[in-house]
Coordinates of C-alpha atoms in Angstrom, one line a residue:
M1 CA 16.8 25.6 16.8
M2 CA 17.2 22.3 15.0
N3 CA 18.3 22.4 11.5
T4 CA 15.6 21.0 9.0
R5 CA 17.5 20.1 6.3
S6 CA 19.3 17.5 8.4
I7 CA 16.3 16.5 10.3
R8 CA 14.7 15.8 6.7
A9 CA 17.8 13.7 5.7
V10 CA 17.0 11.4 8.7
M11 CA 13.1 11.4 7.8
A12 CA 13.8 10.7 3.8
I13 CA 13.9 7.0 2.8
G14 CA 13.4 4.0 5.1
A15 CA 14.2 0.6 5.0
V16 CA 11.5 -1.2 3.3
G17 CA 8.7 -3.7 5.0
V18 CA 5.6 -3.3 6.2
L19 CA 5.3 -1.2 9.0
A20 CA 4.4 -3.4 12.3
L21 CA 2.4 -1.9 14.7
T22 CA 0.1 -3.8 17.3
G23 CA -0.4 -2.4 21.1
C24 CA -2.2 -2.2 24.5
A25 CA -4.5 0.6 25.9
G26 CA -2.6 2.5 29.0
G27 CA 0.6 4.3 29.1
G28 CA 1.8 7.5 31.0
G29 CA 0.6 10.5 32.2
G30 CA -2.4 12.7 32.3
G31 CA -5.8 11.0 31.0
G32 CA -6.8 8.8 33.9
E33 CA -10.5 8.1 34.9
G34 CA -12.5 11.0 36.7
D35 CA -10.1 13.5 35.3
D36 CA -12.9 15.0 33.4
Q37 CA -10.4 15.7 30.6
T38 CA -11.4 16.5 27.1
L39 CA -8.9 16.1 24.0
T40 CA -9.5 18.0 20.8
F41 CA -9.2 15.7 17.7
W42 CA -8.9 16.6 14.2
H43 CA -9.2 14.3 11.2
N44 CA -9.8 14.2 7.6
S45 CA -12.8 11.7 7.0
T46 CA -15.9 13.5 6.6
T47 CA -18.4 11.0 5.7
G48 CA -19.4 6.8 5.9
P49 CA -17.3 4.2 7.4
G50 CA -14.2 6.3 8.3
Q51 CA -15.8 8.8 10.5
E52 CA -17.7 5.8 11.8
F53 CA -14.6 4.4 12.9
W54 CA -13.0 7.4 14.6
E55 CA -16.6 8.0 16.9
T56 CA -16.6 4.3 17.7
A57 CA -13.1 4.3 18.6
A58 CA -13.1 7.7 20.6
A59 CA -16.3 6.2 22.5
D60 CA -14.5 3.2 23.6
F61 CA -11.7 5.0 24.8
E62 CA -13.5 7.4 26.6
A63 CA -15.8 4.5 28.6
E64 CA -12.4 3.0 29.7
S65 CA -10.3 6.0 30.6
G66 CA -12.8 8.6 31.2
V67 CA -11.5 11.2 29.1
T68 CA -13.4 12.7 26.3
I69 CA -12.4 12.9 22.6
D70 CA -13.8 16.2 20.9
I71 CA -13.7 15.3 17.4
Q72 CA -13.8 18.0 14.1
T73 CA -13.9 16.6 10.9
V74 CA -11.8 18.8 8.1
Q75 CA -11.8 17.8 4.5
N76 CA -8.6 16.7 3.2
E77 CA -7.8 19.2 0.9
D78 CA -8.6 21.7 3.8
M79 CA -6.4 20.0 6.5
D80 CA -2.8 21.3 5.7
G81 CA -4.2 24.8 5.6
K82 CA -6.2 24.8 8.5
L83 CA -3.9 23.1 10.8
Q84 CA -0.8 25.4 10.0
T85 CA -3.3 28.1 10.7
A86 CA -4.2 26.7 14.1
L87 CA -0.8 25.9 14.9
N88 CA 0.3 29.4 14.1
S89 CA -2.8 31.2 16.3
G90 CA -2.2 29.0 19.3
D91 CA -5.4 27.3 18.8
A92 CA -4.4 23.9 17.7
P93 CA -6.0 20.8 18.3
D94 CA -4.3 18.4 20.9
I95 CA -4.3 15.1 18.4
F96 CA -3.9 16.1 14.4
M97 CA -2.8 14.2 11.1
A98 CA 0.9 13.9 10.8
R99 CA 2.6 12.6 7.3
G100 CA 6.4 12.6 8.2
G101 CA 8.9 14.4 5.8
G102 CA 9.6 17.9 6.3
K103 CA 6.2 18.9 6.7
L104 CA 6.1 17.1 10.2
A105 CA 9.6 18.6 10.5
D106 CA 8.6 22.1 10.2
V107 CA 6.3 21.5 13.0
V108 CA 8.8 19.9 15.5
Q109 CA 11.0 22.6 14.5
A110 CA 8.3 25.6 15.6
G111 CA 8.1 23.4 18.6
Q112 CA 4.6 22.5 18.1
A113 CA 4.8 18.5 18.4
K114 CA 4.6 16.7 21.3
D115 CA 7.9 14.0 21.9
L116 CA 6.1 10.8 22.1
T117 CA 9.1 8.5 22.6
D118 CA 8.9 7.6 26.0
L119 CA 4.9 7.7 26.0
I120 CA 4.5 4.8 23.7
T121 CA 4.1 1.7 25.8
D122 CA 6.7 -1.2 25.6
E123 CA 4.0 -3.3 24.3
T124 CA 3.4 -0.9 21.5
R125 CA 7.1 -0.4 21.2
E126 CA 7.7 -3.9 21.0
A127 CA 5.0 -5.0 18.7
V128 CA 5.7 -2.0 16.1
G129 CA 9.6 -2.1 16.2
E130 CA 12.0 1.3 15.7
A131 CA 11.8 1.0 12.0
A132 CA 8.1 1.5 12.0
F133 CA 8.3 4.9 13.7
S134 CA 11.0 6.2 11.5
S135 CA 8.9 7.8 9.2
L136 CA 7.2 10.1 12.0
S137 CA 10.4 10.5 13.7
V138 CA 12.5 13.4 14.1
E139 CA 16.5 13.0 14.9
G140 CA 15.6 10.0 16.7
K141 CA 12.7 11.1 18.4
V142 CA 9.0 9.9 17.9
Y143 CA 6.7 12.3 16.8
G144 CA 3.5 10.4 15.4
M145 CA 1.7 7.5 15.7
P146 CA 1.4 5.8 12.0
M147 CA -2.1 4.3 11.5
S148 CA -1.8 3.1 7.8
I149 CA 0.9 2.5 4.8
L150 CA -0.1 4.5 1.6
P151 CA 2.3 3.9 -1.3
G152 CA 1.6 5.1 -4.7
G153 CA 0.6 3.6 -7.9
I154 CA -1.8 3.3 -10.8
Y155 CA -5.4 2.5 -10.3
Y156 CA -7.7 1.2 -13.0
N157 CA -10.7 -0.5 -14.1
E158 CA -10.1 -3.6 -15.3
A159 CA -13.6 -3.9 -16.7
L160 CA -13.0 -0.8 -18.9
F161 CA -9.4 -2.1 -20.2
E162 CA -11.4 -5.2 -21.1
Q163 CA -13.8 -3.0 -23.2
A164 CA -10.9 -1.6 -24.8
G165 CA -9.1 -5.0 -25.6
I166 CA -6.2 -4.3 -23.0
A167 CA -5.2 -7.7 -22.0
E168 CA -2.9 -7.3 -19.5
A169 CA -1.8 -3.8 -16.9
P170 CA 1.2 -1.8 -18.5
T171 CA 4.6 -2.4 -17.2
T172 CA 6.6 0.0 -19.7
F173 CA 5.5 3.5 -20.5
D174 CA 5.5 2.5 -23.9
E175 CA 2.7 0.0 -23.1
L176 CA 1.1 2.8 -20.9
N177 CA 0.7 5.1 -24.2
D178 CA -0.3 2.1 -25.8
A179 CA -3.4 1.6 -23.7
V180 CA -3.8 4.9 -23.5
D181 CA -4.9 5.1 -27.1
A182 CA -6.9 1.9 -26.8
L183 CA -9.0 3.6 -24.4
K184 CA -9.5 6.6 -26.6
A185 CA -10.4 4.3 -29.8
A186 CA -12.9 2.9 -27.4
G187 CA -14.5 6.2 -26.5
I188 CA -13.3 5.8 -23.1
Q189 CA -11.3 8.8 -21.2
P190 CA -7.9 6.9 -20.1
I191 CA -6.6 9.1 -17.1
A192 CA -8.6 10.7 -14.5
L193 CA -6.7 13.9 -12.9
G194 CA -8.0 16.0 -10.0
A195 CA -5.7 18.4 -10.8
K196 CA -7.7 21.6 -9.1
D197 CA -6.1 20.5 -5.8
A198 CA -2.3 20.6 -7.4
W199 CA -1.1 17.7 -5.1
P200 CA -2.7 14.9 -7.7
A201 CA -0.9 16.4 -10.8
A202 CA 2.5 16.7 -9.0
H203 CA 2.2 12.8 -8.1
W204 CA 3.3 12.7 -12.2
Y205 CA 5.9 14.5 -12.0
Y206 CA 6.9 12.6 -8.7
F207 CA 7.0 9.1 -10.0
F208 CA 8.7 10.2 -13.0
A209 CA 11.6 11.6 -10.8
L210 CA 11.5 8.2 -9.2
R211 CA 12.1 6.3 -12.4
E212 CA 14.4 9.1 -13.7
C213 CA 16.6 9.7 -10.4
P214 CA 19.1 7.3 -8.8
Q215 CA 18.3 6.1 -5.2
E216 CA 21.4 8.4 -4.2
V217 CA 20.2 11.3 -5.7
M218 CA 16.3 11.3 -4.3
E219 CA 18.2 10.7 -1.0
E220 CA 20.7 13.5 -1.1
A221 CA 17.6 15.7 -2.3
A222 CA 15.7 15.0 1.1
S223 CA 18.7 17.1 3.0
N224 CA 19.2 19.5 0.2
P225 CA 16.0 20.4 -1.6
S226 CA 17.3 21.4 -4.9
F227 CA 17.1 20.1 -7.9
E228 CA 20.8 20.2 -9.6
D229 CA 20.9 17.0 -11.0
E230 CA 19.8 16.7 -14.7
C231 CA 17.6 14.0 -13.8
W232 CA 15.0 16.2 -12.4
L233 CA 15.2 18.0 -15.9
K234 CA 14.6 14.8 -17.2
A235 CA 11.7 13.6 -15.4
G236 CA 9.9 17.2 -16.3
E237 CA 10.5 16.5 -20.0
A238 CA 9.2 13.2 -19.8
L239 CA 6.3 14.5 -18.2
E240 CA 6.1 17.0 -20.9
E241 CA 6.0 14.4 -23.3
F242 CA 3.5 12.5 -21.9
V243 CA 1.1 15.0 -21.3
S244 CA 1.3 16.3 -25.2
T245 CA -0.5 12.8 -26.0
E246 CA -3.5 14.0 -24.1
P247 CA -4.1 11.4 -21.7
F248 CA -6.0 13.3 -19.1
N249 CA -9.8 13.6 -18.7
E250 CA -11.8 16.8 -20.1
G251 CA -11.6 19.4 -18.1
F252 CA -8.8 18.0 -15.9
L253 CA -7.4 20.8 -14.7
T254 CA -10.6 21.9 -12.8
T255 CA -11.4 18.6 -11.6
A256 CA -11.1 18.0 -7.8
A257 CA -9.6 15.1 -6.3
Q258 CA -12.2 13.3 -4.1
Q259 CA -15.0 15.5 -3.6
G260 CA -18.2 14.0 -5.4
A261 CA -18.8 12.2 -8.2
G262 CA -17.1 14.6 -10.6
S263 CA -14.0 14.3 -8.9
S264 CA -11.2 12.1 -10.7
A265 CA -12.1 9.3 -8.0
G266 CA -16.0 9.6 -8.6
L267 CA -14.8 9.6 -12.7
I268 CA -13.2 5.8 -11.6
A269 CA -16.1 5.0 -9.5
N270 CA -18.5 5.7 -11.9
G271 CA -16.6 3.8 -15.2
Q272 CA -16.2 7.3 -16.9
A273 CA -12.6 7.2 -16.7
A274 CA -10.2 4.4 -16.8
M275 CA -7.0 5.0 -14.5
E276 CA -5.9 7.2 -11.8
L277 CA -2.7 7.6 -10.4
M278 CA -3.0 7.8 -6.4
G279 CA -2.2 6.2 -3.2
A280 CA -3.4 3.2 -1.4
W281 CA -6.3 5.4 0.2
N282 CA -8.0 5.6 -3.1
P283 CA -10.1 2.2 -2.9
G284 CA -12.0 3.6 -0.2
V285 CA -12.5 6.9 -1.6
I286 CA -13.4 5.3 -5.0
G287 CA -16.0 2.9 -3.1
S288 CA -17.5 5.5 -1.6
L289 CA -18.5 7.3 -4.9
T290 CA -19.9 4.6 -6.6
P291 CA -23.8 4.4 -7.1
D292 CA -24.3 1.7 -4.3
Q293 CA -21.3 3.2 -1.9
Q294 CA -19.7 0.0 -2.1
P295 CA -16.0 -1.0 -3.1
L296 CA -15.2 -1.3 -7.2
E297 CA -15.2 -4.9 -7.5
T298 CA -13.1 -4.4 -11.0
L299 CA -10.6 -2.0 -9.4
K300 CA -7.0 -3.3 -9.9
W301 CA -3.6 -1.8 -9.3
F302 CA -0.2 -1.5 -11.2
P303 CA 3.3 0.1 -10.3
F304 CA 4.1 3.2 -12.3
P305 CA 5.5 1.8 -15.1
A306 CA 9.5 1.7 -15.8
T307 CA 10.8 4.7 -18.6
D308 CA 13.6 4.0 -21.2
S309 CA 15.8 6.4 -20.1
G310 CA 15.6 6.3 -15.9
E311 CA 18.1 5.7 -13.8
G312 CA 15.9 4.7 -11.1
D313 CA 15.3 1.3 -10.1
P314 CA 11.7 0.2 -11.3
A315 CA 10.6 -1.5 -8.4
A316 CA 10.9 1.4 -6.2
M317 CA 7.9 3.1 -4.6
M318 CA 6.9 6.0 -3.2
G319 CA 4.2 6.5 -0.9
G320 CA 3.8 7.6 2.8
V321 CA 1.7 7.3 6.1
D322 CA -1.0 8.2 7.5
G323 CA -0.5 9.1 10.9
Y324 CA -1.1 11.4 14.1
S325 CA 0.6 13.6 16.3
C326 CA 0.2 15.4 19.6
H327 CA 0.3 18.8 20.0
I328 CA 3.0 20.4 22.3
D329 CA 0.9 21.4 25.2
A330 CA -1.3 18.2 24.9
P331 CA -1.9 16.2 28.2
D332 CA -0.4 12.7 28.2
S333 CA -3.5 10.9 27.8
C334 CA -3.4 12.1 24.0
A335 CA -0.4 9.5 23.8
D336 CA -2.7 7.0 25.8
F337 CA -5.2 7.6 23.0
L338 CA -2.5 6.7 20.1
N339 CA -1.5 3.6 22.1
F340 CA -5.3 2.4 22.4
V341 CA -6.0 2.7 18.8
M342 CA -2.9 0.8 17.6
Q343 CA -4.4 -2.3 19.0
Q344 CA -5.1 -5.2 16.6
E345 CA -8.9 -5.2 16.8
Y346 CA -8.9 -1.4 16.3
Q347 CA -6.3 -1.7 13.2
E348 CA -8.3 -4.3 11.5
A349 CA -11.5 -2.0 12.2
Y350 CA -9.6 0.9 10.3
A351 CA -8.3 -1.3 7.4
E352 CA -12.2 -2.6 6.6
A353 CA -13.6 1.3 7.3
F354 CA -10.8 3.0 5.2
V355 CA -10.2 0.4 2.6
T356 CA -6.6 0.5 3.0
L357 CA -3.6 -0.8 4.2
P358 CA -3.1 -0.7 8.0
A359 CA 0.2 -0.4 10.2
S360 CA 0.3 -3.2 11.8
Q361 CA 1.1 -6.5 10.2
D362 CA -0.9 -8.7 12.6
A363 CA -3.9 -6.4 11.1
Q364 CA -3.0 -6.9 7.3
G365 CA -5.1 -10.3 6.9
V366 CA -8.4 -8.2 6.6
V367 CA -7.1 -6.7 3.5
T368 CA -9.3 -8.5 0.9
D369 CA -9.2 -6.0 -1.7
P370 CA -7.6 -7.3 -4.8
A371 CA -5.7 -3.9 -5.6
L372 CA -4.7 -3.3 -2.5
Q373 CA -3.6 -7.2 -2.1
D374 CA -1.1 -6.0 -5.4
V375 CA 0.0 -3.0 -3.7
L376 CA 0.9 -5.0 -0.7
A377 CA 2.8 -7.5 -2.5
A378 CA 4.7 -5.0 -4.7
Y379 CA 5.1 -3.0 -1.4
N380 CA 6.9 -5.8 0.4
E381 CA 9.3 -6.6 -2.6
A382 CA 10.3 -3.0 -3.4
P383 CA 14.1 -2.4 -2.9
Y384 CA 12.9 1.1 -1.3
V385 CA 10.1 3.8 -1.0
S386 CA 10.3 7.3 -0.9
V387 CA 8.4 9.8 0.6
W388 CA 6.0 12.0 -1.4
L389 CA 8.5 14.6 -2.4
D390 CA 5.9 17.6 -1.2
T391 CA 6.0 16.2 2.1
L392 CA 9.4 15.4 1.9
F393 CA 10.7 18.7 0.9
G394 CA 8.3 20.8 3.5
Q395 CA 5.2 23.2 2.8
N396 CA 7.2 26.3 1.2
V397 CA 9.4 24.0 -1.3
G398 CA 6.6 21.5 -2.0
N399 CA 4.0 24.0 -2.9
A400 CA 6.5 25.7 -4.8
L401 CA 6.7 22.1 -6.9
N402 CA 3.3 21.2 -7.1
V403 CA 2.4 24.7 -8.2
S404 CA 5.3 24.5 -10.9
V405 CA 4.0 21.2 -12.0
V406 CA 0.3 22.3 -12.5
D407 CA 1.9 25.2 -14.8
L408 CA 3.1 22.9 -16.9
L409 CA 0.1 21.1 -17.8
A410 CA -1.8 24.2 -18.1
G411 CA 0.9 25.1 -20.8
Q412 CA 2.0 28.0 -19.0
G413 CA 5.3 26.2 -17.6
D414 CA 8.1 23.7 -19.0
A415 CA 10.2 21.1 -17.4
Q416 CA 13.2 24.1 -16.7
A417 CA 10.5 25.8 -15.0
I418 CA 9.6 23.4 -12.2
V419 CA 13.5 22.9 -11.5
D420 CA 13.8 26.9 -11.4
A421 CA 10.9 26.8 -8.9
V422 CA 12.2 24.3 -6.7
N423 CA 15.6 25.5 -6.5
S424 CA 14.2 29.0 -5.6
A425 CA 12.0 28.3 -2.8
A426 CA 15.2 26.1 -1.0
A427 CA 17.3 29.1 -1.6
R428 CA 14.7 31.0 0.3

């Protein structure tokens, strides 16, 4: 049995640079034409262009290989729980979402993910490069294929900023606090937050920690997920201070993140709130919730602001990748399908369908959304990129962290309680 902490250390914080992925269909194993083979595939795009992309890609692969892809869509907020149940019961899909970090390490340690190292085609490997696979690798072996890069930051409606008299995006927390005050004075809810789903609320703590903690502390947490350094407590205290200014939308504790017009993304989409801290999937989600289901033309982006006291690099970023793994018992045609969708034409189509950043550098020319162009520029200049903390720490510690942050926001906990919750979960 592999040591989970050592696995996480390898997966924690990779070299900076946009992932480069292209590829060709083909590769090894068990999905040849005429085999009447069917692969089950779970993904989280339940409607619209994203769902259509996967249906088209699956049909194209079937036409070329003879292998059928049986698709099941699962709401994003339900995916982790349903997938874990399916993995534990022995009824998992052949192809499932993977986001790296401790979560993937746990699946690998349980013997539930297929080693793809020797199943990636030479063409794909040459185009991608070893560094690009590191986010979905465990102890030097590849267990997933990245589809998109998803660094986080603050999305905002430029029209609402102008309405409130805010001329420029904040670069410091003093400036962010000033923007919150200006928006309130203009009768605009400053920040949308879907705390009902926990992880969007926890993002605020993650980014305060990224600004408060130096890089070496963030790296150490990957192999030893305990909050002994005082910067973890300072991050919670900074969050407490910010929460006391009441920057979030009314009813944020019962607001969902991405489901419907009343979600935090929906509030941005419909001009009912000005800002949201979220990953690079957000423009696509927001666009699907506007009245005409088109991208929000006034949507812009800025990095999480610098703090006065923090020891973290103010240009450091946090995020992850969306990728896909194969179940340990899946035939090799699973890897053939993943190689197939890494071709440039499919990566370009993926980026356009999801309004996101494709993992392939060759496909990034299709990124025209102004907010995503700003994200990409900041990502390319970042000194390092950390994985989302709940992904990094794995399900048990990550869930404890997320719940403790929500408790703080609800007035039922504090900064010390966050530290205690993580240390307690890590000790178990």
